[in-house]
Coordinates of C-alpha atoms and ligand atoms in Angstrom, one line a residue:
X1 CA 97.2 92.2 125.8
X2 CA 100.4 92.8 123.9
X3 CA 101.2 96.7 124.0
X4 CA 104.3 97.4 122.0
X5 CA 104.3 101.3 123.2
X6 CA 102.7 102.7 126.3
X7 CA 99.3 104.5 126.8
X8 CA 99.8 108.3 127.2
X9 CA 97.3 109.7 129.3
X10 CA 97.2 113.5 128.0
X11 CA 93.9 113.1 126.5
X12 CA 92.7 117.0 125.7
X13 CA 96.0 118.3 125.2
X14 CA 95.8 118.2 121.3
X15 CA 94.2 120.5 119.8
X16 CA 91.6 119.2 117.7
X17 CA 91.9 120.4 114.2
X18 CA 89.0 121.4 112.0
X19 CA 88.5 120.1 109.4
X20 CA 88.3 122.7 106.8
X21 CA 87.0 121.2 103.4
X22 CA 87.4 124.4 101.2
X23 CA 90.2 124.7 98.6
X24 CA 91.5 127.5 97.3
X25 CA 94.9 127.4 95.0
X26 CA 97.7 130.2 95.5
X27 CA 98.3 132.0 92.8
X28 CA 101.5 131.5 91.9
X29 CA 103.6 132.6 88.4
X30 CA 103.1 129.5 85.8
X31 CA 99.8 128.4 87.8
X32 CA 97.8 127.1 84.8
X33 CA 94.8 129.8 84.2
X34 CA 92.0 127.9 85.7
X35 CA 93.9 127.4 89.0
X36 CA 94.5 130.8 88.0
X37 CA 91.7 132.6 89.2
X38 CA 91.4 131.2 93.0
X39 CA 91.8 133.1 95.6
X40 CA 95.2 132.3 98.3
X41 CA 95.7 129.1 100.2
X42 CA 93.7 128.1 102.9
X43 CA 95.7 126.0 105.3
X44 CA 99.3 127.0 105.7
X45 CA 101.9 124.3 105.0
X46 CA 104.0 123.5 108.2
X47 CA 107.7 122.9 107.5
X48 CA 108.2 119.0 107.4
X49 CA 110.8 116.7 109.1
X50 CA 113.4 115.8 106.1
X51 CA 112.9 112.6 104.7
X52 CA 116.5 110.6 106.7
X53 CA 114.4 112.3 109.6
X54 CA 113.4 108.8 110.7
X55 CA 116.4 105.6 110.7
X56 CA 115.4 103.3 107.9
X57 CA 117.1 99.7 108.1
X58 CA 115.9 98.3 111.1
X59 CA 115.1 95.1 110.6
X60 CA 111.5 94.4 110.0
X61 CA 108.5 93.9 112.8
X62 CA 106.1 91.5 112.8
X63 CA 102.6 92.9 113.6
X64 CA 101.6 93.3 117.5
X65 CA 98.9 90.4 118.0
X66 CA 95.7 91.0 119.3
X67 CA 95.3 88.5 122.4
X68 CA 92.1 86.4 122.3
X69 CA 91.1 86.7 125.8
X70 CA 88.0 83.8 125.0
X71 CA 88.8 80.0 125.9
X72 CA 85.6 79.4 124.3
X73 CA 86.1 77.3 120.8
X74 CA 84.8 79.9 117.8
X75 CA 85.0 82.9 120.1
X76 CA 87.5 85.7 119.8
X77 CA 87.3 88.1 122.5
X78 CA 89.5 91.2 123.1
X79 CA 89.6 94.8 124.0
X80 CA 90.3 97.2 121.8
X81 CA 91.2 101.2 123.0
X82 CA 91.9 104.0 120.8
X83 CA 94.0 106.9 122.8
X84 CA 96.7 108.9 121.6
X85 CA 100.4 107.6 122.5
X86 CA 103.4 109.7 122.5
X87 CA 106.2 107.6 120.7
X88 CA 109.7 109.5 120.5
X89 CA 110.7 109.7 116.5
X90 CA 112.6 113.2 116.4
X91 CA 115.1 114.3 118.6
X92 CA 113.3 116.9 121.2
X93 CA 109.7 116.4 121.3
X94 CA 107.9 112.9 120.8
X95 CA 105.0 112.3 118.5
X96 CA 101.9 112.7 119.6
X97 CA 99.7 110.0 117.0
X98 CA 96.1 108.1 117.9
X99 CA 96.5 104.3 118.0
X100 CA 94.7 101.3 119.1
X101 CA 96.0 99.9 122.3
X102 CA 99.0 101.8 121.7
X103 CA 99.9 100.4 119.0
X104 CA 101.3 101.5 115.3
X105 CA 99.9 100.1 112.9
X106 CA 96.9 98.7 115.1
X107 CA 97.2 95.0 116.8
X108 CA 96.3 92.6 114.1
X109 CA 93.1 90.7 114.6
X110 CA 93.7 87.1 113.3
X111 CA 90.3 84.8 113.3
X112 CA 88.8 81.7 111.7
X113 CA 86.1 81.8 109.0
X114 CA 83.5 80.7 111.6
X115 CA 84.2 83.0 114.6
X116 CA 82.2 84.9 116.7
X117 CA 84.1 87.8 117.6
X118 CA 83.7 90.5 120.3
X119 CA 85.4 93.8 120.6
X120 CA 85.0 95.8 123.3
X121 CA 85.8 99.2 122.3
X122 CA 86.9 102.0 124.5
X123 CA 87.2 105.6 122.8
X124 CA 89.5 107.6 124.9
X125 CA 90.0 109.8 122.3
X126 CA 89.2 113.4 122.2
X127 CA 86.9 112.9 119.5
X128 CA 83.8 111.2 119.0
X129 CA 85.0 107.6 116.9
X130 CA 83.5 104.6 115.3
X131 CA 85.6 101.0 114.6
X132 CA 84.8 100.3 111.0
X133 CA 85.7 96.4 110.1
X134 CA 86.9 97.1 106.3
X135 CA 85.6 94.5 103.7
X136 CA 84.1 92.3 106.4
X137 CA 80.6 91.2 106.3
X138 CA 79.5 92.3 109.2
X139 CA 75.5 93.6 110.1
X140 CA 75.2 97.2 109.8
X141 CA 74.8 98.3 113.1
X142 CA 77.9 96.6 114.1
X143 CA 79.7 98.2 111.1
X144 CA 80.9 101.4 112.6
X145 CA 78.7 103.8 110.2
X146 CA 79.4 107.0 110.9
X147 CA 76.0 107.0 112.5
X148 CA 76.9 104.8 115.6
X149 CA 79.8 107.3 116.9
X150 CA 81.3 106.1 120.1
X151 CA 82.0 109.5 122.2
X152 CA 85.0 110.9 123.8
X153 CA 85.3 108.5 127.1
X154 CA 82.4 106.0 126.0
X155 CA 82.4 102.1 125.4
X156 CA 80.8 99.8 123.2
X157 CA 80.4 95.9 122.2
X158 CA 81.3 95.0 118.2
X159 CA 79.7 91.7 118.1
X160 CA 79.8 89.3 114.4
X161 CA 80.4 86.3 113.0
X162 CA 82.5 85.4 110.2
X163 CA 81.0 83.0 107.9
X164 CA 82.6 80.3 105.9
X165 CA 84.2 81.2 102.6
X166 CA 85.2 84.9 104.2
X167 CA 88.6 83.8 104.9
X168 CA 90.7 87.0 103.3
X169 CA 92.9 90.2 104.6
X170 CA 91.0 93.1 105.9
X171 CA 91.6 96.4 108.6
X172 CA 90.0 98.0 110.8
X173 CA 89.4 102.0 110.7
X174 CA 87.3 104.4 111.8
X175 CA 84.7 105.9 110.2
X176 CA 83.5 108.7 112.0
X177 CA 81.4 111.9 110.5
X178 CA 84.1 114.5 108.7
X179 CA 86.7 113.2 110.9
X180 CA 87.9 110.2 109.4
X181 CA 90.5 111.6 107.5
X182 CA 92.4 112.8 110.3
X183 CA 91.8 109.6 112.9
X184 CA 93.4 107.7 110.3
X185 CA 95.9 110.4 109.4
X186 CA 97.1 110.4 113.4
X187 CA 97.4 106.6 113.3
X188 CA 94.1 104.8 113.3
X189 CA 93.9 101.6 111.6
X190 CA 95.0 97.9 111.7
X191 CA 94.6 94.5 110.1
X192 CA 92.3 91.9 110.3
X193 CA 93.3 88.6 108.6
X194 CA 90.2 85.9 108.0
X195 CA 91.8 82.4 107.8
X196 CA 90.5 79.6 106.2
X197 CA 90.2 76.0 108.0
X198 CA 91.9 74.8 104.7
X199 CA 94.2 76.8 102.6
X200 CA 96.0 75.5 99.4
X201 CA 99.2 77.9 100.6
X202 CA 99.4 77.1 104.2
X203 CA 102.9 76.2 103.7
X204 CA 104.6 79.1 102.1
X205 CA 105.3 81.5 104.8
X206 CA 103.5 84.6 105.7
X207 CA 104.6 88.4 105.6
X208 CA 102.4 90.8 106.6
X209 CA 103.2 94.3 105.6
X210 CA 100.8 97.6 106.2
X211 CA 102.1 100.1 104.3
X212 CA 101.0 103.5 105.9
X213 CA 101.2 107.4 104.8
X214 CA 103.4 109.9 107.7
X215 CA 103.7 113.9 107.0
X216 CA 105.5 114.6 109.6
X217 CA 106.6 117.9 111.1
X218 CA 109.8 119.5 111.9
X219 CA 108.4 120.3 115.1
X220 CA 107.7 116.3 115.8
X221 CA 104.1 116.6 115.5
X222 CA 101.6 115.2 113.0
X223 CA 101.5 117.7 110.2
X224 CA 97.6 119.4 109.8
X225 CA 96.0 118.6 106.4
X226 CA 96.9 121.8 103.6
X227 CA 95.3 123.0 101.1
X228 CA 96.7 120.6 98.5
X229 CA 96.2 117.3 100.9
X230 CA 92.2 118.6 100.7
X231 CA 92.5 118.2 97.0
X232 CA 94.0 115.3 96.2
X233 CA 94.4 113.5 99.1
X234 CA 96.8 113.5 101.9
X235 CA 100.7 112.2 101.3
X236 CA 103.3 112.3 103.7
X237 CA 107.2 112.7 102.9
X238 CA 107.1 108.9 104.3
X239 CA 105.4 105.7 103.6
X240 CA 105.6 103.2 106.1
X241 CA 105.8 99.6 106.2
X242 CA 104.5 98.1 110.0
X243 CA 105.0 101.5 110.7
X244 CA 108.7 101.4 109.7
X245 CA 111.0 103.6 107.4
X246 CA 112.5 101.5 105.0
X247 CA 113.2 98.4 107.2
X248 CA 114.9 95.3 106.5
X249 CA 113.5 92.1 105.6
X250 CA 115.2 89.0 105.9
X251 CA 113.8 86.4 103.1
X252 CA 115.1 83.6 105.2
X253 CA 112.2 81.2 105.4
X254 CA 112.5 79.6 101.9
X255 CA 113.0 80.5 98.7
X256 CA 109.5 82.0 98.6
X257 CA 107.0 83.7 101.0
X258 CA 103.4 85.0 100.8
X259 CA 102.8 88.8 101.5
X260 CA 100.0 89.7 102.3
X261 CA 99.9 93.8 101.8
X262 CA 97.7 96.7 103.0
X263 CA 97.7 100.2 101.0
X264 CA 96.0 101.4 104.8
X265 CA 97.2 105.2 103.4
X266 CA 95.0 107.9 103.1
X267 CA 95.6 108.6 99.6
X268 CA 98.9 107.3 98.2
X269 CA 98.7 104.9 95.3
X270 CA 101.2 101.5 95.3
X271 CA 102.3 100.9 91.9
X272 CA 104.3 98.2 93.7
X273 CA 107.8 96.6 92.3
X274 CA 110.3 94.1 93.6
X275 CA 113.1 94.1 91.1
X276 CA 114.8 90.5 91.2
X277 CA 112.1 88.6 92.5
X278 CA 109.1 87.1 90.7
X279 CA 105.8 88.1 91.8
X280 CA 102.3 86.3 91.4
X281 CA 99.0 87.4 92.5
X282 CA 97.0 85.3 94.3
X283 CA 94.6 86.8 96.6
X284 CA 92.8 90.2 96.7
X285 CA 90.3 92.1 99.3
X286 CA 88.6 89.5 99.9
X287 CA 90.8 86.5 99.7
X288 CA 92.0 83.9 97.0
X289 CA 91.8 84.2 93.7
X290 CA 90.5 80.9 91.5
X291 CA 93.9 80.6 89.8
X292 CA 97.4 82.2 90.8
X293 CA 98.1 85.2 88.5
X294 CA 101.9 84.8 88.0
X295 CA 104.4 86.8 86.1
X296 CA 103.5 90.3 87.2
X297 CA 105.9 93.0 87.1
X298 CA 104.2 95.3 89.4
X299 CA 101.0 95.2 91.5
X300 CA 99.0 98.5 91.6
X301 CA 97.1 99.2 95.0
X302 CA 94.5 101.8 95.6
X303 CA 94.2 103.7 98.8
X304 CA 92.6 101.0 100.8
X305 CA 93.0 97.8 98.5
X306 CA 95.1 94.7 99.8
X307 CA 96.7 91.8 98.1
X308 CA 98.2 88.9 98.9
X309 CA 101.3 87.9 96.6
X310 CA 103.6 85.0 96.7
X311 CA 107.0 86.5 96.3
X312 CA 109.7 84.0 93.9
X313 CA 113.3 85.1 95.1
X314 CA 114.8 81.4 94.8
X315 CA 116.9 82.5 91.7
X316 CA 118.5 85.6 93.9
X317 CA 121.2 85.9 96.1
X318 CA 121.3 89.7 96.8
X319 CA 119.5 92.8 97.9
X320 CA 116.2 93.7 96.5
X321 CA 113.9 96.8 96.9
X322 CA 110.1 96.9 97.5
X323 CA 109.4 100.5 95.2
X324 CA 106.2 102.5 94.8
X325 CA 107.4 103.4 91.5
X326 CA 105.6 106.4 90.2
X327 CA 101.9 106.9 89.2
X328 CA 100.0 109.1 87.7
X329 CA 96.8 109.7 88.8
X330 CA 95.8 113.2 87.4
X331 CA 96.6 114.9 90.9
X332 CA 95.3 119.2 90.4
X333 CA 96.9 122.1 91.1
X334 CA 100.5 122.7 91.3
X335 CA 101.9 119.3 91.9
X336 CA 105.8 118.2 91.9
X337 CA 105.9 115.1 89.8
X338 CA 105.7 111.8 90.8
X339 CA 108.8 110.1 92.7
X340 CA 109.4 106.7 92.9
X341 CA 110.0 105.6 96.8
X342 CA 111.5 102.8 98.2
X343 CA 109.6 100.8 101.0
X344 CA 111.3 98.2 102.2
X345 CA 114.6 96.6 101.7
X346 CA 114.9 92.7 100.6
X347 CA 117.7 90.5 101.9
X348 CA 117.3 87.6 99.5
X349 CA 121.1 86.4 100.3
X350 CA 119.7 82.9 102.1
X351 CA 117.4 81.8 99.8
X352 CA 119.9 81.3 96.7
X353 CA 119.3 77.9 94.6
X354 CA 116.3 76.9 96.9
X355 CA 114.3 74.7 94.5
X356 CA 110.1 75.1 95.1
X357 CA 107.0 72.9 94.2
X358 CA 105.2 74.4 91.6
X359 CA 101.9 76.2 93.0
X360 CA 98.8 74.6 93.1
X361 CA 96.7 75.7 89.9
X362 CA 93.6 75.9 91.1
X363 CA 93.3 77.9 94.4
X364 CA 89.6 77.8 95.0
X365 CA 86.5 78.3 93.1
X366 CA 84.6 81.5 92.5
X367 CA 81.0 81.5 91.7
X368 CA 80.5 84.0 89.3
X369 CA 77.3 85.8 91.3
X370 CA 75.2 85.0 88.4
X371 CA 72.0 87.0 86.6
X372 CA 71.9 90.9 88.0
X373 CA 68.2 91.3 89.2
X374 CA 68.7 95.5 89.1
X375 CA 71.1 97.9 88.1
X376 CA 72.8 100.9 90.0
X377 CA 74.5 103.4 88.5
X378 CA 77.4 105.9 90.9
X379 CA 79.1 109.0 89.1
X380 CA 82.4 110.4 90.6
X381 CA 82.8 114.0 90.1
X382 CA 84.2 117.2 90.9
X383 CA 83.0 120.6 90.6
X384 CA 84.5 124.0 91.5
X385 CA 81.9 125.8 93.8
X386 CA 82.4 129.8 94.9
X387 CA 81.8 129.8 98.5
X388 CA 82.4 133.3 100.8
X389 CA 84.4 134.8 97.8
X390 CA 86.5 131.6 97.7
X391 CA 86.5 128.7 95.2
X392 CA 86.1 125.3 96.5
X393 CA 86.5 122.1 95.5
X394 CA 83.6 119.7 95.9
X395 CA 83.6 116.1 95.3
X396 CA 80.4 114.7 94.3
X397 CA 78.4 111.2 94.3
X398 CA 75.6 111.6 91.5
X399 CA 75.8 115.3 91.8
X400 CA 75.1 115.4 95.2
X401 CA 77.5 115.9 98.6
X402 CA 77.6 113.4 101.4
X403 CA 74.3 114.0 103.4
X404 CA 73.6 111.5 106.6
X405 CA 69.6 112.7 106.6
X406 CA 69.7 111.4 103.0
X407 CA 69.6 107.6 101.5
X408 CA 70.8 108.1 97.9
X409 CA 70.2 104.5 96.7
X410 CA 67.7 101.6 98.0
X411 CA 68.8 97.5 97.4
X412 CA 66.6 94.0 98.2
X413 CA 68.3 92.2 100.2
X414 CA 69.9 89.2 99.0
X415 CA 69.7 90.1 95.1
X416 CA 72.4 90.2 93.1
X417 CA 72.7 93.5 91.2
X418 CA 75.1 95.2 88.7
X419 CA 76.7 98.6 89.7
X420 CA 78.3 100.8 86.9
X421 CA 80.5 102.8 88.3
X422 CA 81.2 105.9 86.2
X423 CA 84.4 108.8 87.1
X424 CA 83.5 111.7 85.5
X425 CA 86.5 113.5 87.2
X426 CA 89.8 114.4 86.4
X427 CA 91.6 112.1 89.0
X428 CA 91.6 108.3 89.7
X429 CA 89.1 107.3 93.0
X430 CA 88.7 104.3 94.4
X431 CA 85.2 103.4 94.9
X432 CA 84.7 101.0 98.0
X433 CA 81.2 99.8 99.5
X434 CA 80.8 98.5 103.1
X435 CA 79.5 95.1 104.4
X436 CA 80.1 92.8 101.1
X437 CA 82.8 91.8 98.6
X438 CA 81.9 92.3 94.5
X439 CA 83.1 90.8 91.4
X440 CA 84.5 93.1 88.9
X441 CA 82.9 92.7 85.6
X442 CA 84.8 94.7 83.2
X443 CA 85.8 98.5 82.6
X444 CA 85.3 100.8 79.8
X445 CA 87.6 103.9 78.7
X446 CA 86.4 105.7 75.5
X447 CA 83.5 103.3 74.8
X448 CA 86.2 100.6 74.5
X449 CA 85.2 97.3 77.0
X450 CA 87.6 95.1 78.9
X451 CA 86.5 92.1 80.3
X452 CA 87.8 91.3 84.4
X453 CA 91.0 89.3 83.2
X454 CA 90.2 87.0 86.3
X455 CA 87.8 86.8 88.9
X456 CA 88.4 87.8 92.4
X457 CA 86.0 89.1 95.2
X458 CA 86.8 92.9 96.1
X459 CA 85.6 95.8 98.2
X460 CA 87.6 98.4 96.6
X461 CA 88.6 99.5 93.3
X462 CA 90.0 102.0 91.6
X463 CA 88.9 104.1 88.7
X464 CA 90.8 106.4 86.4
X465 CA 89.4 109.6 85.0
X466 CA 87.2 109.0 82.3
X467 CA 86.8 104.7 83.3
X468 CA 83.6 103.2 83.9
X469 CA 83.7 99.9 85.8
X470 CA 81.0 97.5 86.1
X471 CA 81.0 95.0 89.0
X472 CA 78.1 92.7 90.2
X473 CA 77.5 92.6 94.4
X474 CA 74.7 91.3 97.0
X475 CA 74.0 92.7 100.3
X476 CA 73.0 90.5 102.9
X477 CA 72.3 91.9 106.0
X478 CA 69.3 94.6 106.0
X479 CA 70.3 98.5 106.9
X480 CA 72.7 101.3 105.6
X481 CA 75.7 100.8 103.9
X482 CA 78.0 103.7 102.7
X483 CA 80.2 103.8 99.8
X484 CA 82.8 106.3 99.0
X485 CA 86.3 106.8 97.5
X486 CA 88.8 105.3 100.0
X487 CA 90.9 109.2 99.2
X488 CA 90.2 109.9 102.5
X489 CA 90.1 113.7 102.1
X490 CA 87.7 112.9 99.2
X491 CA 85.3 110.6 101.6
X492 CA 85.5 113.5 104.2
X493 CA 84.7 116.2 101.5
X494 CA 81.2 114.4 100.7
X495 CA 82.2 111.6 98.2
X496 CA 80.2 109.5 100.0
X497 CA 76.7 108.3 99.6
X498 CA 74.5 105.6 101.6
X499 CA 72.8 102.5 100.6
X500 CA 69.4 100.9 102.2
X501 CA 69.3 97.9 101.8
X502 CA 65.4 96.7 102.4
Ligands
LIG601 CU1 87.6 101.7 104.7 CU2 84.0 103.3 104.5 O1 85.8 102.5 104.6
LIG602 CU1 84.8 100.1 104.4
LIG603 CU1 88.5 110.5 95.4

């Protein structure tokens, strides 16, 4: 199998961090008077790598392959090791990060709709771990719940198949119990692209870009979680892109190409932009849409959303900029505002005057899922608890924090439902559910209703403070699903619950 980087064989000599969920806000002069009244920080910020730290510019990589070791038609077979890997970024000491088979981002997993596929999974981590196939629907057991943890030197078989009509872009992460935030955080996750026997946009060419949070300190290591990455989620000084600062893409295979993009950060919102290029949307989550969406300005992605876009640059002949312009999404505590942060840069110099066939206007049909049987109802929210003499900030799923022992809601197989999603809180979350994709309905802010402008099949979506959305969904396999907000720290804090589907 491909290995871009090394194994490192210094398993143990991390030390493994806790995980400390409290929060507690320093108080600072001009600390508004709620934030006030906490007691001082928990975690200690380490000093951080400045941001030229790492080269940008190279030219961009393609994504490591992971090799189908099956000759057998409608089998993919591979191997698939998590380990930590040192890989030399700073001058001095290398950085220690957790990848699969050495690997950053992970190996791509590239399948038909159809195909069997067959992981084995070694964890040589020094933590119990779980492979969690994002978006994918895939049985329960073979899901990676939190449940079915893989420990420190043990091995164990994924085994599903991909039906027809899954064809769409998905990753792989793990999902084990409290420690999720920080497998993915030290370099855990990697795509899994679904293709379709027929696809209406075979011929445009592909990019595929992971775009992936780094705090990274002076001292070369992985920055620990702080008190303020506990709150709202964890953001690096960089955002990476194939695990890349800033690199360089050539746009030298037509005047227009199909990206295909993972928000695989732990908390970072993409309020994406590419200034000088047109941008149409035409897939989500869970693959095509029924009609292109074209004319966008800017594609937003939530913490663990994807999207696949077909990028226009046939009018351009110069440099472009991939931006996550800012966003706010009602971050607390003392906060620095919002910057805007460039990705990737855009060569568009070949392409000039290239003249393109017009895309095809209807991509595929979406059934819409039809008459909800039952309804469901999850409420985001946040509440400031007083544990030890210290305030804490807990993040809630109807009221209650994550509990394994407990199922919070119970589904029939097979029958479609609606689910109204309600954020009570004063940020945005993404909600996400394992093991199916769901059709967004509308959203509500202030009693006022917007109906889904197009529909698309999704596992993740984002809701701002005070939105409710309604989507429709149907589980098919039998078994425990969990749903959560895709802020990692958020999932880890509790905002999680579990679904039985009977
Ligand atoms: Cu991306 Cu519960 O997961
Ligand atoms: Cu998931
Ligand atoms: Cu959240």
């Amino acid at each position: 199998m491909t290995q871009r980087r090394g194994f490192l064989a210094a398993l143990g000599s991390l030390p493994i961090l806790g995980l400390d969920i409290g929060w507690a806000q320093a108080a600072t002069s001009g600390t508004p008077p709620m934030m006030g009244m906490m007691n001082m920080g928990v975690a200690a910020s380490v000093k951080l790598a400045a941001v030229d730290a790492l080269a940008a510019g190279a030219a961009l990589s393609d994504l490591v392959k992971l090799a189908n070791t099956s000759s057998q038609p409608g089998l993919f077979r591979a191997t698939l090791t998590a380990a930590p890997v040192n890989v030399p970024l700073l001058a001095g000491a290398p950085t220690q990060f957790w990848a699969y088979n050495g690997s950053l981002p992970g190996p791509l997993i590239e399948v038909m709709e159809g195909d069997t596929v067959e992981i084995l999974f070694e964890n040589r981590l020094p933590q119990a771990t779980t492979v969690h196939w994002h978006g994918l629907p895939v049985p329960p057991d073979q899901d990676g719940n939190p449940h079915d943890a893989v420990a420190p030197g043990g091995k164990r078989l994924y085994r599903f198949s991909l039906p027809p009509g899954s064809a769409g872009t998905y990753w792989y992460h793990p999902h084990p119990h409290l420690t999720t935030p920080e497998q993915v955080y030290r370099g855990l996750a990697g795509a899994f692209v679904v293709r379709a026997k027929a696809d209406p946009l075979q011929d445009i060419p592909e990019r595929l870009l992971v775009i992936s949070d780094l705090k990274l300190g002076q001292d070369g290591r992985i920055a620990p979680n702080d008190a303020n990455d506990e709150m709202n989620g964890r953001e690096g000084q960089f955002a990476l892109v194939n695990a890349q600062r800033q690199p360089l893409l050539q746009f030298d295979r037509g005047g227009r190409e199909r990206w295909r993009i993972w928000n695989a950060s732990s908390a970072r919102y993409l309020r994406l932009t590419l200034p000088g290029a047109a941008l149409t949307l035409v897939g989500t989550d869970g693959g095509l849409l029924e009609r292109p969406v074209a004319g966008l300005t800017e594609v937003l992605l939530a913490p663990a959303e994807r999207a696949e876009v077909i990028v226009d640059a046939s009018g351009n002949k110069g440099r472009g900029e991939l931006v996550a312009t800012p966003y706010n999404r009602g971050k607390m505590g003392m906060v620095p505002a919002e910057q805007a942060l460039s990705l990737l840069s855009v060569d568009f110099g070949k392409v000039a005057g290239a003249s393109l066939k017009p895309l095809p206007a209807m991509l595929r049909g979406i059934d819409d899922l039809g008459r909800p049987m039952s309804k469901k109802r999850v409420v985001f929210s946040e509440n400031m608890s007083m544990t030890g003499g210290k305030h804490s900030m807990q993040f809630l799923v109807n009221g209650q924090s994550f509990d394994m022992k407990r199922i919070d809601l119970v589904s029939k197989i097979n029958q479609v439902e609606l689910w109204e999603i309600v954020n009570e809180s004063d940020m945005d979350h993404p909600f996400h559910i394992h093991g199916t994709q769901f059709q967004v309905i509308e959203r509500e802010v202030d009693g006022k209703v917007a109906p889904a402008s197009y529909r698309a099949w999704h596992d993740t979506v984002n809701l701002k403070s005070g939105e409710t959305v309604r989507l429709k969904m149907v589980q098919h396999f039998k078994g425990i699903r969990m749903f959560h907000c895709h802020i990692l720290e958020h999932e880890g804090a509790g905002m999680m619950g579990q679904l039985q589907v009977v």
